[in-house]
Short mmCIF file of C-alpha atoms in Angstrom, two decimals:
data_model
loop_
_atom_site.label_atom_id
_atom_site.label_comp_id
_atom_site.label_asym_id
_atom_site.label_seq_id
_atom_site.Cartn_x
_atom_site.Cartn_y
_atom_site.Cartn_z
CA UNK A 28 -25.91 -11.60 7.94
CA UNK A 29 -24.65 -9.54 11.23
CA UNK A 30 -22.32 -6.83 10.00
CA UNK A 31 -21.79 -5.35 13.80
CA UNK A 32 -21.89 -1.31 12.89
CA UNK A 33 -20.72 0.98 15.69
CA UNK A 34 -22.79 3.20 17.01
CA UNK A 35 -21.87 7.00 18.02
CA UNK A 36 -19.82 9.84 17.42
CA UNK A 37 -15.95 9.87 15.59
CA UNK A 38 -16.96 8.31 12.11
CA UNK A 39 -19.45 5.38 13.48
CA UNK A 40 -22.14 4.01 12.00
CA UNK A 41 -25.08 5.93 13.04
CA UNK A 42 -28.34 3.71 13.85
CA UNK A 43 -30.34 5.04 11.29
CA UNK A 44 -27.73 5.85 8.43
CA UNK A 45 -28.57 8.27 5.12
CA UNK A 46 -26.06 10.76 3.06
CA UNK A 47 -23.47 11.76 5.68
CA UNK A 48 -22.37 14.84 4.92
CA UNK A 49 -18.79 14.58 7.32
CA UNK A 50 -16.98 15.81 4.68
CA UNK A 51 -18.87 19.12 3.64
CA UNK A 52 -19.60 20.04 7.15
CA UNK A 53 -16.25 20.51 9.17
CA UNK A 54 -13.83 19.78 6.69
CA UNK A 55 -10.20 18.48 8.62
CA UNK A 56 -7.28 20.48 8.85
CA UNK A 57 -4.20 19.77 6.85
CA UNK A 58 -0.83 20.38 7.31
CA UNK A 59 0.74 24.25 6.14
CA UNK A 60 1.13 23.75 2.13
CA UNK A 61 -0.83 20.50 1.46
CA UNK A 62 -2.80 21.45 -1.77
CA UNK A 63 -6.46 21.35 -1.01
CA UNK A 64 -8.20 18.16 -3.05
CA UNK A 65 -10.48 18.56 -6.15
CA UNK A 66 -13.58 17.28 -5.25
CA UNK A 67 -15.13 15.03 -6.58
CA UNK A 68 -12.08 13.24 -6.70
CA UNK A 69 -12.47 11.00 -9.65
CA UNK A 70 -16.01 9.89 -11.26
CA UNK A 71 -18.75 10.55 -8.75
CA UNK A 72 -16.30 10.06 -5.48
CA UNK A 73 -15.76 13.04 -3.23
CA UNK A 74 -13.08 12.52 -0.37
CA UNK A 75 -11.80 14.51 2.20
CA UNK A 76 -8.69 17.30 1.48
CA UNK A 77 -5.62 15.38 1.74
CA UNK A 78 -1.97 15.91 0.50
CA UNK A 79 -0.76 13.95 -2.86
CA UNK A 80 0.44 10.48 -2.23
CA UNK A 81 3.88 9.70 -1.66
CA UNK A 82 4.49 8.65 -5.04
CA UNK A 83 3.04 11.67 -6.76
CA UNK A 84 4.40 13.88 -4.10
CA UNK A 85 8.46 12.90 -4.18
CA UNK A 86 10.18 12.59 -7.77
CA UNK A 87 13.07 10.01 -8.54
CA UNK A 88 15.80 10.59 -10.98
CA UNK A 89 17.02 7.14 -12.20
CA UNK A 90 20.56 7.33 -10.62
CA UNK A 91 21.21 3.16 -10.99
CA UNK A 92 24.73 1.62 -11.07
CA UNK A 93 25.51 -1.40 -13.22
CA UNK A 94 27.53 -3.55 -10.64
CA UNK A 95 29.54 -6.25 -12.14
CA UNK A 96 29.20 -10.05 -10.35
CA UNK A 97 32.45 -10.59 -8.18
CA UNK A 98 33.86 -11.45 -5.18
CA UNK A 99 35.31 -9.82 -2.30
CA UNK A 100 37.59 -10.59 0.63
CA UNK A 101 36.52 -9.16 4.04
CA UNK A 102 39.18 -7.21 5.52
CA UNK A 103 39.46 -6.59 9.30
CA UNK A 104 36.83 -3.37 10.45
CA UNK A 105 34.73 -4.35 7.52
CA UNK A 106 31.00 -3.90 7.78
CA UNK A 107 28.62 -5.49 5.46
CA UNK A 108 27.01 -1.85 4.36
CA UNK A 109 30.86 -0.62 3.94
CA UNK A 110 31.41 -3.19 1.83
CA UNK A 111 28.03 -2.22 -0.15
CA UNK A 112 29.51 1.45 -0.60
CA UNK A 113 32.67 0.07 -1.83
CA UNK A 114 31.26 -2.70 -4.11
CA UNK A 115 27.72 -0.89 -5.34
CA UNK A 116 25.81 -3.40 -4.81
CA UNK A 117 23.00 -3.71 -2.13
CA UNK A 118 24.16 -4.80 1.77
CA UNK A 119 20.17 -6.95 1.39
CA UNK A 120 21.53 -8.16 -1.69
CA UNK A 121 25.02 -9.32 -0.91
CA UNK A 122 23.54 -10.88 2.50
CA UNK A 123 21.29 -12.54 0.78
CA UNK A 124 23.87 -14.39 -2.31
CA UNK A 125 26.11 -15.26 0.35
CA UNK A 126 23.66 -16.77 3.15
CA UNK A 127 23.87 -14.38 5.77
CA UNK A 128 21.05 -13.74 8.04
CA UNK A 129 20.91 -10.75 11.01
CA UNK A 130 22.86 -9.18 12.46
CA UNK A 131 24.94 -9.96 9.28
CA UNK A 132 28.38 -10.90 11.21
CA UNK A 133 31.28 -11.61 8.83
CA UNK A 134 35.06 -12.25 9.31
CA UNK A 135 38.51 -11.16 8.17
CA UNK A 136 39.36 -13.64 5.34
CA UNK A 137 35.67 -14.43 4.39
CA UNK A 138 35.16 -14.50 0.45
CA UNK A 139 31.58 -12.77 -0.12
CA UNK A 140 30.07 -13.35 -3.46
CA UNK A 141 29.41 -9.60 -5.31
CA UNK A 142 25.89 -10.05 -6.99
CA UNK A 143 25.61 -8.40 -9.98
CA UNK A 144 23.13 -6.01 -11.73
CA UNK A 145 21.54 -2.60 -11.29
CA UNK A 146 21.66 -0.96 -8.18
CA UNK A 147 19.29 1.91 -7.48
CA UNK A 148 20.14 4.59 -4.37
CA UNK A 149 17.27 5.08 -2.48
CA UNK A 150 16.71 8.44 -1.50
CA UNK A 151 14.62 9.98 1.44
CA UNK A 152 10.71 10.04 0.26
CA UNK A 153 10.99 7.86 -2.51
CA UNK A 154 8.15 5.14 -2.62
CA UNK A 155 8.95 1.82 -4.59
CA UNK A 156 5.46 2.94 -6.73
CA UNK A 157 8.09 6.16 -8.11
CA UNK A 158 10.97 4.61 -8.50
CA UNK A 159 9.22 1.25 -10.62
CA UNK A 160 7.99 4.31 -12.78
CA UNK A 161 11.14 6.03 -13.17
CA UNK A 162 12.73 2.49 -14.85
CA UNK A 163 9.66 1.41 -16.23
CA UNK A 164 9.53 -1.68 -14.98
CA UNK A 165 6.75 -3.29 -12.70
CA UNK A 166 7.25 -2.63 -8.98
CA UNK A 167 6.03 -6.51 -7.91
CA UNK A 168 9.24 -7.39 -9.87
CA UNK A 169 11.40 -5.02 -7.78
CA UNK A 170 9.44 -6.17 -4.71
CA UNK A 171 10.16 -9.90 -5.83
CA UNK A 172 13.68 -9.35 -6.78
CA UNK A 173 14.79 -7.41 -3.33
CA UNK A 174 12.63 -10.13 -1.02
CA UNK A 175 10.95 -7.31 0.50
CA UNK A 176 8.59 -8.06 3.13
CA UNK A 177 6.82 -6.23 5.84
CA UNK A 178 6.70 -3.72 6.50
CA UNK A 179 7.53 -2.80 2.91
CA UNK A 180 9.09 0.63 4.34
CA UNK A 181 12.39 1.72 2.59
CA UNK A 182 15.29 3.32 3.92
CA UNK A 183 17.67 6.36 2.59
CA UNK A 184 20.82 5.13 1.36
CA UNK A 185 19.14 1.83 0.80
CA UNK A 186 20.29 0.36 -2.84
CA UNK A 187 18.07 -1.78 -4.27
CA UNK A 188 17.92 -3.94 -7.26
CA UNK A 189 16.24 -2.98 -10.53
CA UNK A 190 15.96 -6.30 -12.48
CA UNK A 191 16.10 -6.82 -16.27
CA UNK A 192 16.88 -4.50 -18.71
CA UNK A 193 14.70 -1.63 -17.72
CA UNK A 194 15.55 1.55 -19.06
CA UNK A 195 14.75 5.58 -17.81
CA UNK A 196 11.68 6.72 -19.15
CA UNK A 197 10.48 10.42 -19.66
CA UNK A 198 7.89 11.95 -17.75
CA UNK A 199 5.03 11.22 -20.49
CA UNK A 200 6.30 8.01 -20.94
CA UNK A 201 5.54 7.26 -17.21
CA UNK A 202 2.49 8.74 -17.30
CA UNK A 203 0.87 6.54 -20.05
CA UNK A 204 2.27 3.49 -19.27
CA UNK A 205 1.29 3.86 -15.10
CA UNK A 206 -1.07 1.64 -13.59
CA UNK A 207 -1.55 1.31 -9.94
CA UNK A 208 -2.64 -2.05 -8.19
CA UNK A 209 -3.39 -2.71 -4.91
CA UNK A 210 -0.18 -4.88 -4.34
CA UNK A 211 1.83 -2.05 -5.46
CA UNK A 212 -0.25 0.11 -2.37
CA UNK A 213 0.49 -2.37 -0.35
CA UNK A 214 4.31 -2.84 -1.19
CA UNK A 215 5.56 0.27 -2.82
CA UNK A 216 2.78 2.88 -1.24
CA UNK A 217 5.21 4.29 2.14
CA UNK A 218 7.98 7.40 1.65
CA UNK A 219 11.64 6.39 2.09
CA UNK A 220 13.20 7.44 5.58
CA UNK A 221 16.40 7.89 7.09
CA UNK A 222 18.29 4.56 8.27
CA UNK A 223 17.14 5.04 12.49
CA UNK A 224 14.41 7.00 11.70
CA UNK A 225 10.75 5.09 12.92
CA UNK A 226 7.45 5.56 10.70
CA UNK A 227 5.12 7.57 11.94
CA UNK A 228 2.21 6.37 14.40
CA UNK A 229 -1.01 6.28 13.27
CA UNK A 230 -3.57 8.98 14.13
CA UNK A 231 -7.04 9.23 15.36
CA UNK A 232 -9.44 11.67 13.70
CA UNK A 233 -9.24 12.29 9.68
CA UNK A 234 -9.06 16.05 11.09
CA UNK A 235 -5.21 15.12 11.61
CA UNK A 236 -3.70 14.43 8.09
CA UNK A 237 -0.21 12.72 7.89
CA UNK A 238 2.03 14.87 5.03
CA UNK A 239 2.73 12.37 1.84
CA UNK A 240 6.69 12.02 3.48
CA UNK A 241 5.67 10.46 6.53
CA UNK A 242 5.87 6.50 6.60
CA UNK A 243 3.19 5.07 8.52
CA UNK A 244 4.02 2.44 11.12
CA UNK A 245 1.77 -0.92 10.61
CA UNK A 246 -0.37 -2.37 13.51
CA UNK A 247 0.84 -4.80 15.36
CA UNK A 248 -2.42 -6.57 16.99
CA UNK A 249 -4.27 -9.35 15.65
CA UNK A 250 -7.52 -8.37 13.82
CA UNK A 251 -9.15 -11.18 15.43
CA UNK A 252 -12.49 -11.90 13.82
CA UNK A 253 -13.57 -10.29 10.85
CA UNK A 254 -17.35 -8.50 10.80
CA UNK A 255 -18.89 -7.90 6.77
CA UNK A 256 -18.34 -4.50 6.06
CA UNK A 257 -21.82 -4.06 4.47
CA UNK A 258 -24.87 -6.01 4.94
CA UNK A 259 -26.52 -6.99 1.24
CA UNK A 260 -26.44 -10.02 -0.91
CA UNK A 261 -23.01 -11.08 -2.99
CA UNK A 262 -23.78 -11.21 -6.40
CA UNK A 263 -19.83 -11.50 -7.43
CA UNK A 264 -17.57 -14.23 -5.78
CA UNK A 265 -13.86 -14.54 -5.93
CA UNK A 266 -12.02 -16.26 -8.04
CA UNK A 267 -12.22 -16.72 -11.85
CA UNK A 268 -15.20 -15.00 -13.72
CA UNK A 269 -17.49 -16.42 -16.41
CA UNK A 270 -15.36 -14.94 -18.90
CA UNK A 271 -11.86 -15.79 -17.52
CA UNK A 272 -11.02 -12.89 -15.81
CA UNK A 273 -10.25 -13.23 -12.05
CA UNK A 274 -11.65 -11.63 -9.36
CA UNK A 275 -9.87 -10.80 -5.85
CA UNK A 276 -12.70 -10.19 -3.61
CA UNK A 277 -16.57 -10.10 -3.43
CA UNK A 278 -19.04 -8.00 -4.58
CA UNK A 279 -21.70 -6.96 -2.48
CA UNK A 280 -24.65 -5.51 -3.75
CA UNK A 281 -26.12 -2.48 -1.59
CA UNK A 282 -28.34 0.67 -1.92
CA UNK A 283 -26.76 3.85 -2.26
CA UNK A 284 -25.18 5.69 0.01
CA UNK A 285 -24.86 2.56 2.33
CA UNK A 286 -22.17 3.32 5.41
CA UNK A 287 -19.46 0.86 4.78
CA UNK A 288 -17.57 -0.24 7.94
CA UNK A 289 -14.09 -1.46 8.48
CA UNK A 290 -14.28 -5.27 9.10
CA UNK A 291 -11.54 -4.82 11.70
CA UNK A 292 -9.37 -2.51 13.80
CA UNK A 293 -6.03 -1.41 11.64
CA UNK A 294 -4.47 1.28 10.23
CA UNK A 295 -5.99 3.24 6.79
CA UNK A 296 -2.80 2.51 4.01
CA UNK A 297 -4.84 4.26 0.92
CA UNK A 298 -7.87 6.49 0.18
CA UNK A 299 -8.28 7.57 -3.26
CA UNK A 300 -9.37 6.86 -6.97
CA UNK A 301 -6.25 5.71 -8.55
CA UNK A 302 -7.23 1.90 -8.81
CA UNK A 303 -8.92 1.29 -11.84
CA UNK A 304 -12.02 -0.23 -11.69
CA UNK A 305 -12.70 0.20 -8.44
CA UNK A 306 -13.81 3.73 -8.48
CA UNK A 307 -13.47 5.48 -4.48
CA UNK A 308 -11.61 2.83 -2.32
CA UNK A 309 -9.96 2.91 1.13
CA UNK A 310 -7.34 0.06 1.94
CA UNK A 311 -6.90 -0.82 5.64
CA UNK A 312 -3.58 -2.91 7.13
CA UNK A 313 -4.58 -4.99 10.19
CA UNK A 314 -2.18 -7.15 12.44
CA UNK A 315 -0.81 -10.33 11.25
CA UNK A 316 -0.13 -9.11 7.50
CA UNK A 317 -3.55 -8.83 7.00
CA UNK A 318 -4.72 -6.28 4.51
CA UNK A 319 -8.90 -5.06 3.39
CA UNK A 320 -10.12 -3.55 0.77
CA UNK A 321 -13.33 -1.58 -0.08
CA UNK A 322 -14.09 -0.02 -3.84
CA UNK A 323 -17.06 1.72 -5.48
CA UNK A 324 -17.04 3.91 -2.86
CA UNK A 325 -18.88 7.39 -3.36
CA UNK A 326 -17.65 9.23 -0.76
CA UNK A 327 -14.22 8.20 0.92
CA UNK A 328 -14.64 9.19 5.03
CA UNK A 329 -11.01 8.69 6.28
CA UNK A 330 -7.30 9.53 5.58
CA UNK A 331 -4.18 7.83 5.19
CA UNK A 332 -2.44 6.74 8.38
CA UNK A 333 -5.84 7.32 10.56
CA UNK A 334 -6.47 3.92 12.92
CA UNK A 335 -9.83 2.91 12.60
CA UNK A 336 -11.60 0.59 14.76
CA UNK A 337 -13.85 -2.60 14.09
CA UNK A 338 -17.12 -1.41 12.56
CA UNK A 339 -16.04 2.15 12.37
CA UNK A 340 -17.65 3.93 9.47
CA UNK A 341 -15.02 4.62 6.74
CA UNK A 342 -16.77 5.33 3.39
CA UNK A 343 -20.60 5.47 2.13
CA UNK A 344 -21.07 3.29 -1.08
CA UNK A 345 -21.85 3.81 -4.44
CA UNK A 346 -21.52 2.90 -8.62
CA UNK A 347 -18.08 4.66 -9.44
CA UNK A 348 -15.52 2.34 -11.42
CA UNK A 349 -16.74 -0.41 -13.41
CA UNK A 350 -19.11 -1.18 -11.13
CA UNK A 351 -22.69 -1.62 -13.05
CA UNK A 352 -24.92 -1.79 -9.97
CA UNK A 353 -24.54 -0.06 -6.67
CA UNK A 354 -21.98 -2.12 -4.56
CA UNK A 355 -19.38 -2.37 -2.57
CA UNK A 356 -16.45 -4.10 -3.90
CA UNK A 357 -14.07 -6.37 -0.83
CA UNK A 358 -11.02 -7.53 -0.68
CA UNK A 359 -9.12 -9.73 2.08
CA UNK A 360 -5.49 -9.86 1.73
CA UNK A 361 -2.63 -11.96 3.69
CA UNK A 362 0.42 -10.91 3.01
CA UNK A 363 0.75 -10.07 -0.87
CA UNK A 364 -1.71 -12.77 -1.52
CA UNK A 365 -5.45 -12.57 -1.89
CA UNK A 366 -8.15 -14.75 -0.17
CA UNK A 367 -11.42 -15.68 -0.60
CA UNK A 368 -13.06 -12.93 1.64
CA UNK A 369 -16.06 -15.62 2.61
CA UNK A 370 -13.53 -18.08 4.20
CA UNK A 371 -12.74 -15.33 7.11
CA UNK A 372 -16.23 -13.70 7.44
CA UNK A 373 -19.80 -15.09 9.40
CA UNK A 374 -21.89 -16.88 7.48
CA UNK A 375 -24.57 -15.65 6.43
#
């Protein structure tokens, strides 16, 4: 198998690779009042200094309105969003009950059906991850609920629907019952920002560290083909497990300390611990919806909202998580959905 490692300086894969020590030597600068990272970060992973993530960084008090299902005749100077205000419910929401697709156009006369439920006000810096916490209810049913699709990036004012009968919880209450997942990342990961505002371009050296209320902007170009991000043997294939549980990626089994490369250009969405299982991983979007993933990392070698290109060296491998062996763990998403990472990589 060819994994095609960079060579050279900015985080590539050196020719003859050992313990990179990139994150003791020169450690990156990070914006005024980021608190400096505990490393190791999490069993056996150290990482680079880096802000909290959104969701840890931006509380949400559970402000929802109960919105009863009605109807509503459009006056003349109505706008879909004033009509929102008026009625509580979400403009997405009422658009979507009554057929309406951009740029939204309605008419004097028109009877709009009201949809009813629980309305939550977005505010500026809150990540879908929070505000599933604050109402205790799973953020892929929010995601689900709202049709949200990429780029997953919420807006301030923005009401969106809380489904079922979730209720507030307190503080420890959210704490015991949170558990991240890599769709929740993916869907509920970026800050809140104002209704014009634009997320943030990516950046080029993990020196430059994005604060936890900037939204990063996806890439846009195709990842094209896909390189392995490791060379070693996969002992671990997707798909359903011996014992019945499933398995979203591969598992690659590797030597210590092996540099792991990003299998394509794209923009880092995640590096950190809090996935269980999976010990040190760094998620990467790419073009096209696609998404990557790479756990049991030891020693995490990029930040958030950093571009990265093919090959580029973003993490060293290692045994943290539930891994039993040294390995890497990979993922290859489309959209929400995850694929079998050996239908889009070289064979072997």
């Amino acid at each position: 198998m060819a994994a095609a490692l960079m060579t050279g300086a900015s985080g590539c894969i050196p020719s003859n690779p050992g313990r990179v020590a990139q994150a003791q030597e020169s450690p990156p600068t990070v914006a005024p009042g980021t608190p400096p990272a505990t490393e190791p970060q999490g069993e056996g992973v150290t990482a680079l200094p880096s802000p909290p993530p959104a969701w840890e960084a931006k509380r949400v008090e559970p402000n929802a309105r109960s919105v009863a299902a009605s109807s509503y005749v459009v006056r003349p100077g109505d706008t879909l969003r004033g009509i929102a205000n008026t009625t509580g419910a979400g403009s997405e929401a009422i658009a979507r009950a009554n057929n309406l697709s951009p740029p939204f156009l309605i008419r004097a006369g028109q009877r709009l059906t009201i949809p009813g439920g629980r309305y939550h006000m977005v505010g500026r810096g809150e990540t879908g991850i929070a505000i599933a916490r604050a109402y205790g209810v799973d953020w892929s049913r929010i995601a689900t609920a709202n049709a949200l699709s990429e780029p997953f990036i919420l807006r301030a004012g923005q009401r969106i629907l809380i489904p079922g009968d979730a209720t507030p919880r307190s503080a420890a209450e959210r704490a015991a019952a949170f558990q991240l997942d890599i769709d929740d990342i993916l869907t509920g990961g970026e800050p809140a920002i104002e209704p014009n505002a634009r997320p943030a371009p990516a950046v080029t050296s993990p020196r430059r560290v994005l604060p936890s209320t900037a939204a990063v902007a996806p890439p846009s170009s195709n990842p094209g083909t896909l390189i392995w991000p490791v060379d070693g043997r996969v002992f671990k294939r997707f798909g359903a497990g011996d014992s019945g549980e499933r398995n979203n990626g591969i598992k690659i089994a590797v030597p210590l300390d092996t540099p792991i490369a990003a299998a394509a250009a794209g923009t880092v969405a995640y590096v950190g611990t809090g996935v269980p299982g999976l010990g040190g991983v760094v998620i990467i979007r790419h073009g096209s919806g696609l998404t990557t993933v790479y756990g049991h990392a030891s020693q995490l070698l990029v930040q958030r909202g950093q571009a990265v290109k093919k090959g580029q060296k973003i993490a060293l491998s290692g045994d943290t998580g539930y891994a039993e062996r040294p390995a890497v763990h990979f993922e290859i998403r489309s959209g929400r959905t995850p694929i079998d990472p050996l239908s889009r990589l070289p064979r072997q």
